[in-house]
Amino acid sequence: MELLQLRDLSKYFSTGKHVVKAVDGVTLTVESGKTLGLVGESGCGKSTTGRLMLGINKPTSGEIRFKGRNIHSLSKVDKKRYHHSVQMVFQDPYSSLDPRMTVENIIAEGMDVQGTVSGQERRDRVLDLVQRVGLRKDQLTRFPHEFSGGQRQRIGIARALAVNPELIIADEPISALDVSIQAQVMTLLQSLQADFGLSYVFISHDLAMVEYISDVVAVMYLGKIVEYGSRQEIYDHPQHPYTRTLMSAVPVIGKKADRIRLTGDVPSPTNLPKGCRFHTRCPFAEERCSREQPELKGNPGHLVACHLVN
């Protein structure tokens, strides 16, 4: 079942003389109980897309539909329900937690806003969540600075779960953690998905982690989706030159790297190139690529925006 849909979604920011097209004509679908991996370099628009999904930012054009309803035309009551149904796990597990609040109050904050549970029921719910994410009962009265980065991220995950969401947007949730802790958090996310039937949007530049957790993968470059398909299709049969470049940079044990090397710098988002936005760095670009912007097309299980493929 389609839980969340982005339809031709765009978000432009004005910087005085210039306009930054952070997200430009993005169409994506998040299926119920599945994980969409959104991958790309820093500054490509991944986090802005996540904030649009949350409803933090209003799109310049296009729409976001949750269970078939446009989230920006919801009533005040329904919009509040939506914000409880869609939660976020942030990149920095320290700055996203209030240093003046105990773990118990951090996790229960969403429930307190809802006003649906209180007293012993509230405490029982918090205790259950703490244990589910791998923390202890005696840690409920402590403050964020008393925990490691991995433990703080577990607190953030418990806080997101407290209001019984259907979708969690995880924006680079492990990039600030030690490598030894990253796998533990990824395993926890998968376990919670199975237990609660959650859907995830997993935003990351880490291709290995995106492959590990995702069912569907979208590759983003300068505000555009350049390739979109099942995890198996994207990783086993990458088509877009940008995707192939990203894949070639991932080390594989026992296999000699056949790396595709790019030339030039990433174009400024305030002065985007005409035609395909990747053509200025693409080793396979043709004259047509500098004139015409390619459409995202192909079969339903694998879409590519490239003149050399379609």
PDB file of C-alpha atoms in Angstrom:
ATOM      1  CA  MET A   1       0.000   0.000   0.000  1.00  0.00           C
ATOM      2  CA  GLU A   2       1.235   3.502  -0.868  1.00  0.00           C
ATOM      3  CA  LEU A   3       1.703   5.409   2.387  1.00  0.00           C
ATOM      4  CA  LEU A   4       3.398   8.631   1.250  1.00  0.00           C
ATOM      5  CA  GLN A   5       3.646  10.091  -2.223  1.00  0.00           C
ATOM      6  CA  LEU A   6       5.658  13.048  -3.499  1.00  0.00           C
ATOM      7  CA  ARG A   7       4.288  14.339  -6.783  1.00  0.00           C
ATOM      8  CA  ASP A   8       6.465  16.670  -8.855  1.00  0.00           C
ATOM      9  CA  LEU A   9       7.656  18.256  -5.609  1.00  0.00           C
ATOM     10  CA  SER A  10       9.861  21.352  -5.691  1.00  0.00           C
ATOM     11  CA  LYS A  11      11.347  23.650  -3.076  1.00  0.00           C
ATOM     12  CA  TYR A  12      13.139  26.836  -4.106  1.00  0.00           C
ATOM     13  CA  PHE A  13      14.936  29.223  -1.759  1.00  0.00           C
ATOM     14  CA  SER A  14      15.602  32.867  -2.613  1.00  0.00           C
ATOM     15  CA  THR A  15      19.033  34.240  -1.692  1.00  0.00           C
ATOM     16  CA  GLY A  16      18.424  37.784  -2.853  1.00  0.00           C
ATOM     17  CA  LYS A  17      19.691  37.850  -6.434  1.00  0.00           C
ATOM     18  CA  HIS A  18      19.611  34.085  -6.875  1.00  0.00           C
ATOM     19  CA  VAL A  19      17.199  31.189  -6.486  1.00  0.00           C
ATOM     20  CA  VAL A  20      18.404  27.840  -5.142  1.00  0.00           C
ATOM     21  CA  LYS A  21      16.461  24.901  -6.542  1.00  0.00           C
ATOM     22  CA  ALA A  22      17.060  22.609  -3.570  1.00  0.00           C
ATOM     23  CA  VAL A  23      14.393  20.118  -4.648  1.00  0.00           C
ATOM     24  CA  ASP A  24      13.213  20.239  -8.246  1.00  0.00           C
ATOM     25  CA  GLY A  25      10.386  18.092  -9.583  1.00  0.00           C
ATOM     26  CA  VAL A  26      10.799  15.063  -7.316  1.00  0.00           C
ATOM     27  CA  THR A  27       8.320  12.192  -7.529  1.00  0.00           C
ATOM     28  CA  LEU A  28       8.698   9.359  -5.014  1.00  0.00           C
ATOM     29  CA  THR A  29       6.578   6.764  -3.236  1.00  0.00           C
ATOM     30  CA  VAL A  30       7.003   5.236   0.224  1.00  0.00           C
ATOM     31  CA  GLU A  31       5.251   1.888   0.607  1.00  0.00           C
ATOM     32  CA  SER A  32       3.731   0.820   3.918  1.00  0.00           C
ATOM     33  CA  GLY A  33       6.157  -1.312   5.936  1.00  0.00           C
ATOM     34  CA  LYS A  34       9.029  -0.696   3.496  1.00  0.00           C
ATOM     35  CA  THR A  35      12.172   1.455   3.446  1.00  0.00           C
ATOM     36  CA  LEU A  36      12.988   4.054   0.811  1.00  0.00           C
ATOM     37  CA  GLY A  37      16.683   4.881   0.699  1.00  0.00           C
ATOM     38  CA  LEU A  38      17.506   8.413  -0.505  1.00  0.00           C
ATOM     39  CA  VAL A  39      21.180   8.701  -1.412  1.00  0.00           C
ATOM     40  CA  GLY A  40      23.450  11.380  -2.860  1.00  0.00           C
ATOM     41  CA  GLU A  41      26.279  13.790  -2.104  1.00  0.00           C
ATOM     42  CA  SER A  42      26.020  16.510   0.530  1.00  0.00           C
ATOM     43  CA  GLY A  43      23.985  19.455  -0.707  1.00  0.00           C
ATOM     44  CA  CYS A  44      21.961  17.492  -3.249  1.00  0.00           C
ATOM     45  CA  GLY A  45      18.624  18.185  -1.522  1.00  0.00           C
ATOM     46  CA  LYS A  46      18.136  14.995   0.499  1.00  0.00           C
ATOM     47  CA  SER A  47      17.551  16.665   3.870  1.00  0.00           C
ATOM     48  CA  THR A  48      15.309  19.333   2.337  1.00  0.00           C
ATOM     49  CA  THR A  49      13.211  16.524   0.873  1.00  0.00           C
ATOM     50  CA  GLY A  50      12.972  14.986   4.345  1.00  0.00           C
ATOM     51  CA  ARG A  51      11.845  18.278   5.886  1.00  0.00           C
ATOM     52  CA  LEU A  52       9.212  18.671   3.179  1.00  0.00           C
ATOM     53  CA  MET A  53       7.896  15.198   4.005  1.00  0.00           C
ATOM     54  CA  LEU A  54       7.629  16.205   7.646  1.00  0.00           C
ATOM     55  CA  GLY A  55       5.718  19.333   6.742  1.00  0.00           C
ATOM     56  CA  ILE A  56       8.369  21.580   8.310  1.00  0.00           C
ATOM     57  CA  ASN A  57       8.814  23.404   4.995  1.00  0.00           C
ATOM     58  CA  LYS A  58       6.042  24.142   2.520  1.00  0.00           C
ATOM     59  CA  PRO A  59       6.813  23.175  -1.088  1.00  0.00           C
ATOM     60  CA  THR A  60       7.145  25.784  -3.806  1.00  0.00           C
ATOM     61  CA  SER A  61       5.124  23.519  -6.089  1.00  0.00           C
ATOM     62  CA  GLY A  62       3.914  19.940  -6.283  1.00  0.00           C
ATOM     63  CA  GLU A  63       2.259  18.027  -3.485  1.00  0.00           C
ATOM     64  CA  ILE A  64       2.759  15.481  -0.730  1.00  0.00           C
ATOM     65  CA  ARG A  65       0.037  12.905  -0.190  1.00  0.00           C
ATOM     66  CA  PHE A  66      -0.269  10.775   2.929  1.00  0.00           C
ATOM     67  CA  LYS A  67      -2.709   7.909   2.458  1.00  0.00           C
ATOM     68  CA  GLY A  68      -4.028   9.740  -0.581  1.00  0.00           C
ATOM     69  CA  ARG A  69      -4.609  13.115   1.087  1.00  0.00           C
ATOM     70  CA  ASN A  70      -2.612  16.279   0.405  1.00  0.00           C
ATOM     71  CA  ILE A  71      -0.959  17.135   3.732  1.00  0.00           C
ATOM     72  CA  HIS A  72      -1.116  20.877   3.066  1.00  0.00           C
ATOM     73  CA  SER A  73      -4.895  20.892   2.675  1.00  0.00           C
ATOM     74  CA  LEU A  74      -5.598  19.000   5.898  1.00  0.00           C
ATOM     75  CA  SER A  75      -7.622  20.518   8.712  1.00  0.00           C
ATOM     76  CA  LYS A  76      -5.779  21.613  11.835  1.00  0.00           C
ATOM     77  CA  VAL A  77      -6.843  18.429  13.659  1.00  0.00           C
ATOM     78  CA  ASP A  78      -5.815  16.140  10.787  1.00  0.00           C
ATOM     79  CA  LYS A  79      -2.529  17.986  10.353  1.00  0.00           C
ATOM     80  CA  LYS A  80      -1.736  17.340  14.020  1.00  0.00           C
ATOM     81  CA  ARG A  81      -2.470  13.654  13.476  1.00  0.00           C
ATOM     82  CA  TYR A  82      -0.175  13.681  10.470  1.00  0.00           C
ATOM     83  CA  HIS A  83       2.689  15.132  12.505  1.00  0.00           C
ATOM     84  CA  HIS A  84       2.281  12.290  14.986  1.00  0.00           C
ATOM     85  CA  SER A  85       2.169   9.718  12.174  1.00  0.00           C
ATOM     86  CA  VAL A  86       5.437  10.958  10.656  1.00  0.00           C
ATOM     87  CA  GLN A  87       8.432  11.349  12.952  1.00  0.00           C
ATOM     88  CA  MET A  88      12.108  12.084  12.437  1.00  0.00           C
ATOM     89  CA  VAL A  89      15.379  10.700  13.734  1.00  0.00           C
ATOM     90  CA  PHE A  90      18.038  13.379  13.358  1.00  0.00           C
ATOM     91  CA  GLN A  91      21.668  13.235  12.317  1.00  0.00           C
ATOM     92  CA  ASP A  92      23.151  14.737  15.473  1.00  0.00           C
ATOM     93  CA  PRO A  93      21.912  12.766  18.496  1.00  0.00           C
ATOM     94  CA  TYR A  94      23.175  15.414  20.923  1.00  0.00           C
ATOM     95  CA  SER A  95      21.882  18.714  19.555  1.00  0.00           C
ATOM     96  CA  SER A  96      18.474  17.152  18.842  1.00  0.00           C
ATOM     97  CA  LEU A  97      17.942  16.348  22.551  1.00  0.00           C
ATOM     98  CA  ASP A  98      17.090  19.010  25.138  1.00  0.00           C
ATOM     99  CA  PRO A  99      20.044  18.978  27.606  1.00  0.00           C
ATOM    100  CA  ARG A 100      17.765  20.177  30.446  1.00  0.00           C
ATOM    101  CA  MET A 101      15.368  17.244  30.204  1.00  0.00           C
ATOM    102  CA  THR A 102      15.732  13.737  31.591  1.00  0.00           C
ATOM    103  CA  VAL A 103      15.516  10.734  29.298  1.00  0.00           C
ATOM    104  CA  GLU A 104      12.029   9.958  30.579  1.00  0.00           C
ATOM    105  CA  ASN A 105      10.723  13.429  29.774  1.00  0.00           C
ATOM    106  CA  ILE A 106      12.448  13.529  26.376  1.00  0.00           C
ATOM    107  CA  ILE A 107      10.800  10.278  25.306  1.00  0.00           C
ATOM    108  CA  ALA A 108       7.419  11.241  26.788  1.00  0.00           C
ATOM    109  CA  GLU A 109       7.362  14.766  25.326  1.00  0.00           C
ATOM    110  CA  GLY A 110       5.345  13.738  22.269  1.00  0.00           C
ATOM    111  CA  MET A 111       2.838  11.873  24.426  1.00  0.00           C
ATOM    112  CA  ASP A 112       2.513  14.907  26.675  1.00  0.00           C
ATOM    113  CA  VAL A 113       1.738  17.064  23.635  1.00  0.00           C
ATOM    114  CA  GLN A 114      -0.870  14.548  22.494  1.00  0.00           C
ATOM    115  CA  GLY A 115      -2.369  14.459  25.969  1.00  0.00           C
ATOM    116  CA  THR A 116      -3.628  10.916  25.437  1.00  0.00           C
ATOM    117  CA  VAL A 117      -1.703   9.161  28.215  1.00  0.00           C
ATOM    118  CA  SER A 118      -0.587  10.168  31.693  1.00  0.00           C
ATOM    119  CA  GLY A 119       0.485   8.823  35.047  1.00  0.00           C
ATOM    120  CA  GLN A 120       1.430   5.151  35.224  1.00  0.00           C
ATOM    121  CA  GLU A 121       0.437   4.455  31.644  1.00  0.00           C
ATOM    122  CA  ARG A 122       2.863   7.136  30.468  1.00  0.00           C
ATOM    123  CA  ARG A 123       5.687   5.713  32.575  1.00  0.00           C
ATOM    124  CA  ASP A 124       4.975   2.147  31.449  1.00  0.00           C
ATOM    125  CA  ARG A 125       5.098   3.245  27.816  1.00  0.00           C
ATOM    126  CA  VAL A 126       8.400   5.062  28.313  1.00  0.00           C
ATOM    127  CA  LEU A 127       9.900   2.087  30.143  1.00  0.00           C
ATOM    128  CA  ASP A 128       8.850  -0.293  27.368  1.00  0.00           C
ATOM    129  CA  LEU A 129      10.422   1.927  24.711  1.00  0.00           C
ATOM    130  CA  VAL A 130      13.657   2.373  26.665  1.00  0.00           C
ATOM    131  CA  GLN A 131      14.050  -1.363  26.924  1.00  0.00           C
ATOM    132  CA  ARG A 132      13.153  -1.912  23.271  1.00  0.00           C
ATOM    133  CA  VAL A 133      15.968   0.386  22.142  1.00  0.00           C
ATOM    134  CA  GLY A 134      18.503  -1.279  24.413  1.00  0.00           C
ATOM    135  CA  LEU A 135      18.692   1.083  27.403  1.00  0.00           C
ATOM    136  CA  ARG A 136      17.983   0.427  31.091  1.00  0.00           C
ATOM    137  CA  LYS A 137      15.264   1.514  33.490  1.00  0.00           C
ATOM    138  CA  ASP A 138      17.764   3.204  35.817  1.00  0.00           C
ATOM    139  CA  GLN A 139      18.852   5.508  32.962  1.00  0.00           C
ATOM    140  CA  LEU A 140      15.471   7.245  32.758  1.00  0.00           C
ATOM    141  CA  THR A 141      16.443   9.919  35.279  1.00  0.00           C
ATOM    142  CA  ARG A 142      19.705  10.821  33.546  1.00  0.00           C
ATOM    143  CA  PHE A 143      20.412  13.681  31.131  1.00  0.00           C
ATOM    144  CA  PRO A 144      21.697  13.528  27.516  1.00  0.00           C
ATOM    145  CA  HIS A 145      25.272  14.555  28.363  1.00  0.00           C
ATOM    146  CA  GLU A 146      25.634  11.404  30.459  1.00  0.00           C
ATOM    147  CA  PHE A 147      25.296   9.138  27.408  1.00  0.00           C
ATOM    148  CA  SER A 148      27.474   8.143  24.474  1.00  0.00           C
ATOM    149  CA  GLY A 149      26.551   9.116  20.927  1.00  0.00           C
ATOM    150  CA  GLY A 150      25.066   5.713  20.197  1.00  0.00           C
ATOM    151  CA  GLN A 151      22.981   5.779  23.376  1.00  0.00           C
ATOM    152  CA  ARG A 152      21.726   9.294  22.579  1.00  0.00           C
ATOM    153  CA  GLN A 153      20.615   8.119  19.161  1.00  0.00           C
ATOM    154  CA  ARG A 154      18.710   5.275  20.818  1.00  0.00           C
ATOM    155  CA  ILE A 155      16.960   7.884  22.978  1.00  0.00           C
ATOM    156  CA  GLY A 156      16.070   9.807  19.829  1.00  0.00           C
ATOM    157  CA  ILE A 157      14.644   6.656  18.246  1.00  0.00           C
ATOM    158  CA  ALA A 158      12.577   5.923  21.374  1.00  0.00           C
ATOM    159  CA  ARG A 159      11.251   9.493  21.326  1.00  0.00           C
ATOM    160  CA  ALA A 160      10.187   9.070  17.692  1.00  0.00           C
ATOM    161  CA  LEU A 161       8.383   5.816  18.531  1.00  0.00           C
ATOM    162  CA  ALA A 162       6.519   7.237  21.532  1.00  0.00           C
ATOM    163  CA  VAL A 163       3.613   8.651  19.496  1.00  0.00           C
ATOM    164  CA  ASN A 164       3.090   5.430  17.490  1.00  0.00           C
ATOM    165  CA  PRO A 165       4.196   6.761  14.082  1.00  0.00           C
ATOM    166  CA  GLU A 166       3.646   4.962  10.802  1.00  0.00           C
ATOM    167  CA  LEU A 167       6.617   6.563   9.051  1.00  0.00           C
ATOM    168  CA  ILE A 168      10.037   7.530  10.396  1.00  0.00           C
ATOM    169  CA  ILE A 169      12.333   9.775   8.383  1.00  0.00           C
ATOM    170  CA  ALA A 170      15.906   8.977   9.398  1.00  0.00           C
ATOM    171  CA  ASP A 171      18.196  11.791   8.216  1.00  0.00           C
ATOM    172  CA  GLU A 172      21.808  10.524   8.283  1.00  0.00           C
ATOM    173  CA  PRO A 173      21.036   8.763  11.591  1.00  0.00           C
ATOM    174  CA  ILE A 174      24.402   7.014  11.915  1.00  0.00           C
ATOM    175  CA  SER A 175      26.859   9.402  10.253  1.00  0.00           C
ATOM    176  CA  ALA A 176      27.835  11.009  13.584  1.00  0.00           C
ATOM    177  CA  LEU A 177      28.439   7.643  15.277  1.00  0.00           C
ATOM    178  CA  ASP A 178      31.537   5.473  15.567  1.00  0.00           C
ATOM    179  CA  VAL A 179      31.717   2.737  12.944  1.00  0.00           C
ATOM    180  CA  SER A 180      31.491   0.083  15.659  1.00  0.00           C
ATOM    181  CA  ILE A 181      28.152   1.529  16.815  1.00  0.00           C
ATOM    182  CA  GLN A 182      26.642   2.119  13.375  1.00  0.00           C
ATOM    183  CA  ALA A 183      25.840  -1.547  12.738  1.00  0.00           C
ATOM    184  CA  GLN A 184      24.120  -1.828  16.128  1.00  0.00           C
ATOM    185  CA  VAL A 185      21.824   1.114  15.357  1.00  0.00           C
ATOM    186  CA  MET A 186      21.052  -0.269  11.883  1.00  0.00           C
ATOM    187  CA  THR A 187      20.135  -3.646  13.364  1.00  0.00           C
ATOM    188  CA  LEU A 188      17.930  -1.884  15.926  1.00  0.00           C
ATOM    189  CA  LEU A 189      16.107   0.042  13.193  1.00  0.00           C
ATOM    190  CA  GLN A 190      15.398  -3.158  11.290  1.00  0.00           C
ATOM    191  CA  SER A 191      14.169  -4.921  14.418  1.00  0.00           C
ATOM    192  CA  LEU A 192      11.823  -2.048  15.294  1.00  0.00           C
ATOM    193  CA  GLN A 193      10.499  -1.974  11.737  1.00  0.00           C
ATOM    194  CA  ALA A 194       9.555  -5.644  12.026  1.00  0.00           C
ATOM    195  CA  ASP A 195       8.013  -5.198  15.492  1.00  0.00           C
ATOM    196  CA  PHE A 196       5.949  -2.091  14.739  1.00  0.00           C
ATOM    197  CA  GLY A 197       5.330  -2.416  10.982  1.00  0.00           C
ATOM    198  CA  LEU A 198       7.105   0.909  10.385  1.00  0.00           C
ATOM    199  CA  SER A 199       7.934   2.560   7.094  1.00  0.00           C
ATOM    200  CA  TYR A 200      11.272   4.363   6.782  1.00  0.00           C
ATOM    201  CA  VAL A 201      12.804   7.022   4.593  1.00  0.00           C
ATOM    202  CA  PHE A 202      16.523   6.461   5.153  1.00  0.00           C
ATOM    203  CA  ILE A 203      18.536   9.491   4.024  1.00  0.00           C
ATOM    204  CA  SER A 204      22.271   8.921   3.680  1.00  0.00           C
ATOM    205  CA  HIS A 205      25.403   9.317   1.593  1.00  0.00           C
ATOM    206  CA  ASP A 206      26.578   5.885   2.784  1.00  0.00           C
ATOM    207  CA  LEU A 207      25.824   3.475  -0.056  1.00  0.00           C
ATOM    208  CA  ALA A 208      26.602   0.359   1.958  1.00  0.00           C
ATOM    209  CA  MET A 209      24.117   1.268   4.695  1.00  0.00           C
ATOM    210  CA  VAL A 210      21.458   2.263   2.172  1.00  0.00           C
ATOM    211  CA  GLU A 211      21.852  -1.125   0.494  1.00  0.00           C
ATOM    212  CA  TYR A 212      21.636  -2.886   3.864  1.00  0.00           C
ATOM    213  CA  ILE A 213      18.332  -1.374   4.978  1.00  0.00           C
ATOM    214  CA  SER A 214      16.431  -0.248   1.868  1.00  0.00           C
ATOM    215  CA  ASP A 215      13.788  -1.930  -0.276  1.00  0.00           C
ATOM    216  CA  VAL A 216      13.697   0.885  -2.834  1.00  0.00           C
ATOM    217  CA  VAL A 217      16.490   3.366  -3.613  1.00  0.00           C
ATOM    218  CA  ALA A 218      16.375   6.877  -5.096  1.00  0.00           C
ATOM    219  CA  VAL A 219      19.628   8.525  -6.212  1.00  0.00           C
ATOM    220  CA  MET A 220      19.611  12.325  -6.027  1.00  0.00           C
ATOM    221  CA  TYR A 221      21.852  14.877  -7.734  1.00  0.00           C
ATOM    222  CA  LEU A 222      21.421  18.661  -7.452  1.00  0.00           C
ATOM    223  CA  GLY A 223      17.755  18.499  -6.520  1.00  0.00           C
ATOM    224  CA  LYS A 224      16.778  15.881  -9.111  1.00  0.00           C
ATOM    225  CA  ILE A 225      16.177  12.147  -8.877  1.00  0.00           C
ATOM    226  CA  VAL A 226      18.483  10.626 -11.497  1.00  0.00           C
ATOM    227  CA  GLU A 227      17.778   6.938 -10.797  1.00  0.00           C
ATOM    228  CA  TYR A 228      15.010   5.144  -8.927  1.00  0.00           C
ATOM    229  CA  GLY A 229      14.259   1.473  -8.451  1.00  0.00           C
ATOM    230  CA  SER A 230      14.415  -1.612  -6.295  1.00  0.00           C
ATOM    231  CA  ARG A 231      17.540  -2.109  -4.195  1.00  0.00           C
ATOM    232  CA  GLN A 232      18.558  -5.095  -6.303  1.00  0.00           C
ATOM    233  CA  GLU A 233      18.161  -3.224  -9.583  1.00  0.00           C
ATOM    234  CA  ILE A 234      20.047  -0.139  -8.418  1.00  0.00           C
ATOM    235  CA  TYR A 235      22.961  -2.034  -6.874  1.00  0.00           C
ATOM    236  CA  ASP A 236      23.241  -4.886  -9.359  1.00  0.00           C
ATOM    237  CA  HIS A 237      22.457  -2.925 -12.523  1.00  0.00           C
ATOM    238  CA  PRO A 238      23.199   0.807 -12.001  1.00  0.00           C
ATOM    239  CA  GLN A 239      22.457   2.711 -15.203  1.00  0.00           C
ATOM    240  CA  HIS A 240      22.990   6.423 -14.629  1.00  0.00           C
ATOM    241  CA  PRO A 241      26.637   7.549 -14.881  1.00  0.00           C
ATOM    242  CA  TYR A 242      26.340   9.296 -11.511  1.00  0.00           C
ATOM    243  CA  THR A 243      25.038   6.145  -9.816  1.00  0.00           C
ATOM    244  CA  ARG A 244      27.768   4.088 -11.468  1.00  0.00           C
ATOM    245  CA  THR A 245      30.337   6.591 -10.228  1.00  0.00           C
ATOM    246  CA  LEU A 246      29.040   6.350  -6.655  1.00  0.00           C
ATOM    247  CA  MET A 247      29.031   2.548  -6.807  1.00  0.00           C
ATOM    248  CA  SER A 248      32.561   2.400  -8.176  1.00  0.00           C
ATOM    249  CA  ALA A 249      33.825   4.287  -5.118  1.00  0.00           C
ATOM    250  CA  VAL A 250      32.559   1.616  -2.697  1.00  0.00           C
ATOM    251  CA  PRO A 251      35.397  -0.776  -1.777  1.00  0.00           C
ATOM    252  CA  VAL A 252      34.639  -4.480  -2.210  1.00  0.00           C
ATOM    253  CA  ILE A 253      36.800  -7.047  -0.410  1.00  0.00           C
ATOM    254  CA  GLY A 254      38.655  -9.290  -2.820  1.00  0.00           C
ATOM    255  CA  LYS A 255      37.774  -7.220  -5.877  1.00  0.00           C
ATOM    256  CA  LYS A 256      40.003  -4.691  -7.591  1.00  0.00           C
ATOM    257  CA  ALA A 257      38.348  -1.307  -7.796  1.00  0.00           C
ATOM    258  CA  ASP A 258      37.404  -0.181 -11.307  1.00  0.00           C
ATOM    259  CA  ARG A 259      36.689   3.353 -10.240  1.00  0.00           C
ATOM    260  CA  ILE A 260      35.072   5.954 -12.458  1.00  0.00           C
ATOM    261  CA  ARG A 261      36.765   9.283 -11.830  1.00  0.00           C
ATOM    262  CA  LEU A 262      34.926  12.561 -12.265  1.00  0.00           C
ATOM    263  CA  THR A 263      36.416  15.828 -13.463  1.00  0.00           C
ATOM    264  CA  GLY A 264      35.327  19.299 -12.445  1.00  0.00           C
ATOM    265  CA  ASP A 265      33.493  20.541  -9.383  1.00  0.00           C
ATOM    266  CA  VAL A 266      29.859  20.197  -8.397  1.00  0.00           C
ATOM    267  CA  PRO A 267      28.009  23.123 -10.047  1.00  0.00           C
ATOM    268  CA  SER A 268      26.698  25.902  -7.846  1.00  0.00           C
ATOM    269  CA  PRO A 269      23.017  25.400  -6.927  1.00  0.00           C
ATOM    270  CA  THR A 270      22.491  29.086  -7.765  1.00  0.00           C
ATOM    271  CA  ASN A 271      23.848  28.608 -11.294  1.00  0.00           C
ATOM    272  CA  LEU A 272      22.754  25.203 -12.491  1.00  0.00           C
ATOM    273  CA  PRO A 273      23.925  23.997 -15.903  1.00  0.00           C
ATOM    274  CA  LYS A 274      21.445  23.672 -18.748  1.00  0.00           C
ATOM    275  CA  GLY A 275      20.414  20.245 -19.902  1.00  0.00           C
ATOM    276  CA  CYS A 276      21.416  17.337 -17.692  1.00  0.00           C
ATOM    277  CA  ARG A 277      22.779  18.717 -14.424  1.00  0.00           C
ATOM    278  CA  PHE A 278      25.441  16.022 -14.338  1.00  0.00           C
ATOM    279  CA  HIS A 279      26.816  16.606 -17.840  1.00  0.00           C
ATOM    280  CA  THR A 280      29.584  18.992 -16.675  1.00  0.00           C
ATOM    281  CA  ARG A 281      31.187  16.120 -14.720  1.00  0.00           C
ATOM    282  CA  CYS A 282      30.005  13.112 -16.711  1.00  0.00           C
ATOM    283  CA  PRO A 283      32.783  11.204 -18.542  1.00  0.00           C
ATOM    284  CA  PHE A 284      30.238   9.938 -21.091  1.00  0.00           C
ATOM    285  CA  ALA A 285      28.401  13.191 -21.861  1.00  0.00           C
ATOM    286  CA  GLU A 286      27.397  14.020 -25.424  1.00  0.00           C
ATOM    287  CA  GLU A 287      26.422  17.333 -27.006  1.00  0.00           C
ATOM    288  CA  ARG A 288      22.727  16.631 -26.471  1.00  0.00           C
ATOM    289  CA  CYS A 289      23.295  16.330 -22.711  1.00  0.00           C
ATOM    290  CA  SER A 290      24.215  20.020 -22.475  1.00  0.00           C
ATOM    291  CA  ARG A 291      20.987  21.080 -24.221  1.00  0.00           C
ATOM    292  CA  GLU A 292      18.167  18.801 -23.093  1.00  0.00           C
ATOM    293  CA  GLN A 293      17.199  17.802 -19.581  1.00  0.00           C
ATOM    294  CA  PRO A 294      16.510  14.042 -19.568  1.00  0.00           C
ATOM    295  CA  GLU A 295      13.239  12.665 -18.204  1.00  0.00           C
ATOM    296  CA  LEU A 296      13.103  10.030 -15.488  1.00  0.00           C
ATOM    297  CA  LYS A 297      11.736   7.011 -17.359  1.00  0.00           C
ATOM    298  CA  GLY A 298      12.046   3.297 -17.917  1.00  0.00           C
ATOM    299  CA  ASN A 299      10.155   0.314 -16.554  1.00  0.00           C
ATOM    300  CA  PRO A 300       8.237   0.736 -13.249  1.00  0.00           C
ATOM    301  CA  GLY A 301      10.919  -1.136 -11.294  1.00  0.00           C
ATOM    302  CA  HIS A 302      13.843   0.924 -12.592  1.00  0.00           C
ATOM    303  CA  LEU A 303      13.702   4.539 -13.768  1.00  0.00           C
ATOM    304  CA  VAL A 304      16.696   6.487 -15.115  1.00  0.00           C
ATOM    305  CA  ALA A 305      17.116  10.124 -16.164  1.00  0.00           C
ATOM    306  CA  CYS A 306      19.840   9.825 -18.812  1.00  0.00           C
ATOM    307  CA  HIS A 307      19.905  10.359 -22.585  1.00  0.00           C
ATOM    308  CA  LEU A 308      22.508   7.607 -22.951  1.00  0.00           C
ATOM    309  CA  VAL A 309      20.261   5.024 -21.327  1.00  0.00           C
ATOM    310  CA  ASN A 310      16.757   5.848 -22.532  1.00  0.00           C
TER     311      ASN A 310
END
